[in-house]
Structures are given as C-alpha cells and as structure tokens.
mmCIF file of C-alpha atoms in Angstrom:
data_model
loop_
_atom_site.group_PDB
_atom_site.id
_atom_site.type_symbol
_atom_site.label_atom_id
_atom_site.label_comp_id
_atom_site.label_asym_id
_atom_site.label_seq_id
_atom_site.Cartn_x
_atom_site.Cartn_y
_atom_site.Cartn_z
ATOM 1 C CA MET A 556 -16.449 3.307 -0.353
ATOM 2 C CA LYS A 557 -19.639 1.304 -0.878
ATOM 3 C CA LYS A 558 -20.021 2.071 -4.591
ATOM 4 C CA SER A 559 -16.319 1.768 -5.506
ATOM 5 C CA SER A 560 -15.619 -1.396 -3.543
ATOM 6 C CA ILE A 561 -18.633 -3.221 -5.016
ATOM 7 C CA GLU A 562 -17.731 -2.194 -8.571
ATOM 8 C CA PHE A 563 -14.054 -3.179 -8.183
ATOM 9 C CA THR A 564 -15.054 -6.546 -6.670
ATOM 10 C CA LYS A 565 -17.504 -7.263 -9.506
ATOM 11 C CA LYS A 566 -14.686 -6.592 -12.007
ATOM 12 C CA ASN A 567 -12.271 -8.826 -10.035
ATOM 13 C CA GLN A 568 -9.968 -5.840 -9.567
ATOM 14 C CA SER A 569 -9.916 -5.891 -5.775
ATOM 15 C CA VAL A 570 -11.631 -7.133 -2.641
ATOM 16 C CA THR A 571 -12.528 -4.881 0.303
ATOM 17 C CA TYR A 572 -12.540 -5.819 3.987
ATOM 18 C CA LEU A 573 -14.182 -3.987 6.884
ATOM 19 C CA VAL A 574 -12.415 -3.852 10.262
ATOM 20 C CA PHE A 575 -14.633 -3.784 13.347
ATOM 21 C CA SER A 576 -13.795 -3.389 17.016
ATOM 22 C CA VAL A 577 -14.079 -6.655 18.971
ATOM 23 C CA ILE A 578 -15.662 -4.725 21.824
ATOM 24 C CA GLY A 579 -18.701 -2.750 20.729
ATOM 25 C CA GLY A 580 -18.561 -3.694 17.043
ATOM 26 C CA ARG A 581 -17.565 -0.157 15.984
ATOM 27 C CA LEU A 582 -16.275 0.269 12.413
ATOM 28 C CA LEU A 583 -12.575 1.137 12.727
ATOM 29 C CA GLY A 584 -11.666 1.240 9.057
ATOM 30 C CA TYR A 585 -11.521 -0.654 5.815
ATOM 31 C CA PHE A 586 -8.940 -1.719 3.252
ATOM 32 C CA SER A 587 -8.767 -3.237 -0.197
ATOM 33 C CA LEU A 588 -6.427 -5.819 -1.686
ATOM 34 C CA ALA A 589 -5.528 -5.776 -5.378
ATOM 35 C CA LEU A 590 -2.857 -7.253 -7.636
ATOM 36 C CA LYS A 591 -1.030 -4.354 -9.315
ATOM 37 C CA PRO A 592 2.251 -3.567 -11.052
ATOM 38 C CA LEU A 593 4.666 -1.916 -8.616
ATOM 39 C CA THR A 594 7.717 0.143 -9.482
ATOM 40 C CA VAL A 595 10.428 0.777 -6.899
ATOM 41 C CA LYS A 596 13.190 3.341 -7.466
ATOM 42 C CA GLY A 597 16.623 1.831 -6.879
ATOM 43 C CA GLU A 598 17.866 4.827 -4.901
ATOM 44 C CA THR A 599 15.133 4.362 -2.265
ATOM 45 C CA VAL A 600 16.118 0.863 -1.079
ATOM 46 C CA SER A 601 19.161 -0.846 0.398
ATOM 47 C CA ASN A 602 21.485 -3.157 -1.551
ATOM 48 C CA THR A 603 20.009 -6.142 0.304
ATOM 49 C CA VAL A 604 16.505 -5.209 -0.861
ATOM 50 C CA LYS A 605 17.812 -4.651 -4.405
ATOM 51 C CA ARG A 606 19.196 -8.207 -4.484
ATOM 52 C CA LYS A 607 15.853 -9.574 -3.308
ATOM 53 C CA LEU A 608 13.969 -7.446 -5.826
ATOM 54 C CA LEU A 609 16.070 -8.871 -8.675
ATOM 55 C CA LEU A 610 14.621 -12.317 -7.883
ATOM 56 C CA VAL A 611 11.016 -11.187 -8.408
ATOM 57 C CA SER A 612 11.163 -8.144 -10.663
ATOM 58 C CA GLU A 613 12.413 -6.741 -13.917
ATOM 59 C CA PHE A 614 15.240 -4.194 -13.578
ATOM 60 C CA ASP A 615 15.417 -1.190 -15.918
ATOM 61 C CA LYS A 616 19.004 0.176 -15.976
ATOM 62 C CA ARG A 617 18.026 3.445 -17.687
ATOM 63 C CA SER A 618 15.576 4.469 -14.978
ATOM 64 C CA ASN A 619 17.163 2.461 -12.130
ATOM 65 C CA THR A 620 13.757 0.957 -11.284
ATOM 66 C CA TYR A 621 12.450 -2.482 -10.378
ATOM 67 C CA THR A 622 8.988 -3.444 -11.687
ATOM 68 C CA MET A 623 6.983 -6.426 -10.452
ATOM 69 C CA SER A 624 3.478 -7.661 -9.735
ATOM 70 C CA ALA A 625 2.553 -7.085 -6.122
ATOM 71 C CA TYR A 626 -0.395 -7.267 -3.799
ATOM 72 C CA LEU A 627 -1.488 -3.742 -3.055
ATOM 73 C CA ILE A 628 -2.937 -3.157 0.382
ATOM 74 C CA ALA A 629 -4.845 0.069 -0.020
ATOM 75 C CA GLN A 630 -5.894 1.734 3.189
ATOM 76 C CA ILE A 631 -8.751 3.655 1.668
ATOM 77 C CA GLY A 632 -10.416 4.625 4.904
ATOM 78 C CA LYS A 633 -9.800 4.704 8.605
ATOM 79 C CA ASN A 634 -11.077 6.046 11.859
ATOM 80 C CA PHE A 635 -9.089 9.279 12.165
ATOM 81 C CA SER A 636 -9.159 9.083 15.976
ATOM 82 C CA GLU A 637 -6.451 6.404 15.508
ATOM 83 C CA ASN A 638 -2.902 7.781 15.727
ATOM 84 C CA GLU A 639 -0.964 7.799 12.411
ATOM 85 C CA GLY A 640 2.271 6.872 14.197
ATOM 86 C CA LYS A 641 0.518 3.848 15.667
ATOM 87 C CA LEU A 642 -0.603 2.777 12.179
ATOM 88 C CA LEU A 643 2.913 3.103 10.711
ATOM 89 C CA SER A 644 4.299 1.188 13.705
ATOM 90 C CA PHE A 645 1.858 -1.629 12.936
ATOM 91 C CA TYR A 646 3.250 -1.961 9.393
ATOM 92 C CA ARG A 647 6.891 -1.677 10.537
ATOM 93 C CA ASN A 648 6.316 -4.292 13.251
ATOM 94 C CA ASN A 649 5.056 -6.589 10.487
ATOM 95 C CA ARG A 650 8.269 -6.145 8.437
ATOM 96 C CA PHE A 651 7.062 -3.512 5.969
ATOM 97 C CA SER A 652 9.583 -0.815 5.045
ATOM 98 C CA GLN A 653 8.953 2.551 3.462
ATOM 99 C CA PHE A 654 10.260 2.872 -0.101
ATOM 100 C CA ASP A 655 8.612 6.093 -1.249
ATOM 101 C CA THR A 656 5.897 8.679 -0.719
ATOM 102 C CA ARG A 657 3.532 10.335 -3.141
ATOM 103 C CA GLN A 658 0.991 13.132 -3.117
ATOM 104 C CA THR A 659 -2.677 12.466 -3.766
ATOM 105 C CA THR A 660 -4.068 14.096 -6.887
ATOM 106 C CA SER A 661 -7.793 14.085 -6.151
ATOM 107 C CA ASN A 662 -9.669 17.226 -7.150
ATOM 108 C CA SER A 663 -12.283 16.762 -4.411
ATOM 109 C CA ASP A 664 -9.914 16.743 -1.415
ATOM 110 C CA LYS A 665 -6.838 18.745 -0.547
ATOM 111 C CA PRO A 666 -3.658 16.863 -1.474
ATOM 112 C CA HIS A 667 -1.932 14.878 1.239
ATOM 113 C CA GLU A 668 1.074 12.594 1.383
ATOM 114 C CA LEU A 669 0.709 8.827 1.027
ATOM 115 C CA VAL A 670 3.422 6.617 2.506
ATOM 116 C CA GLN A 671 4.334 3.676 0.276
ATOM 117 C CA LEU A 672 5.475 0.561 2.117
ATOM 118 C CA LEU A 673 6.927 -2.699 0.805
ATOM 119 C CA ARG A 674 7.304 -6.153 2.296
ATOM 120 C CA LEU A 675 9.184 -8.826 0.398
ATOM 121 C CA LEU A 676 8.086 -12.396 1.093
#
C-alpha cells in the first residue's frame, strides 16, 4: 500500500485515505479515490438506471454498454475481522447498487471475486 499509494498520488492518478478507529486509533482500513472510465453492461441495470446513465454516458448499441468517467472508490485494504456483509450493507445504505462482479487476476494471490457497485449522483 505505502509504495503504490505514494506513486499514484505523485502522478495525480489517485489519492489514498487511511481509516482509523475513533477509540484506540487502530487502523481499520484504507481506500483510494481515482477518476476512471467506467463501463456498465446494459443487461445488469434497471431501465430507470439506464435512463439516468444516458444523461452522463455514451451508449454503444453493438455491445449494449454505457461508458462514462466516474470516481472509483477502490477498497484496496481492510481489517478482515470486519464482516463482509456489514461492508456491503454500508454501501447499500448509502445508495450504491451492485452492477457487476469480476475476478481478480493477480499472480501473487489466489483469485477472488470483487463486487462492483455504482451510485449515480
């Protein structure tokens, strides 16, 4: 985290925040924010979301995808004693909705599923 986050910040590619416990000051996790292109498959969202996406994205009829610039909130580390369901509930309670999943492709770790969430402002 330390090396990557510093390098990405120096290149203006992202900014990383640390999250500490109010009581005890324990490091709970960290996340990065970056501006990235985002592609959403049309079949993964409701018609209401599709109408909203058309206001802020470019629609490709051939692939049935919507592409736009979006702020990426990358949860790149967390305290694994925290419950995953609790984390997803936090995002859902803040009006994020799941639009896809993907598998990690890192050679150093075993692959695991990443949940992709979207919130339209």
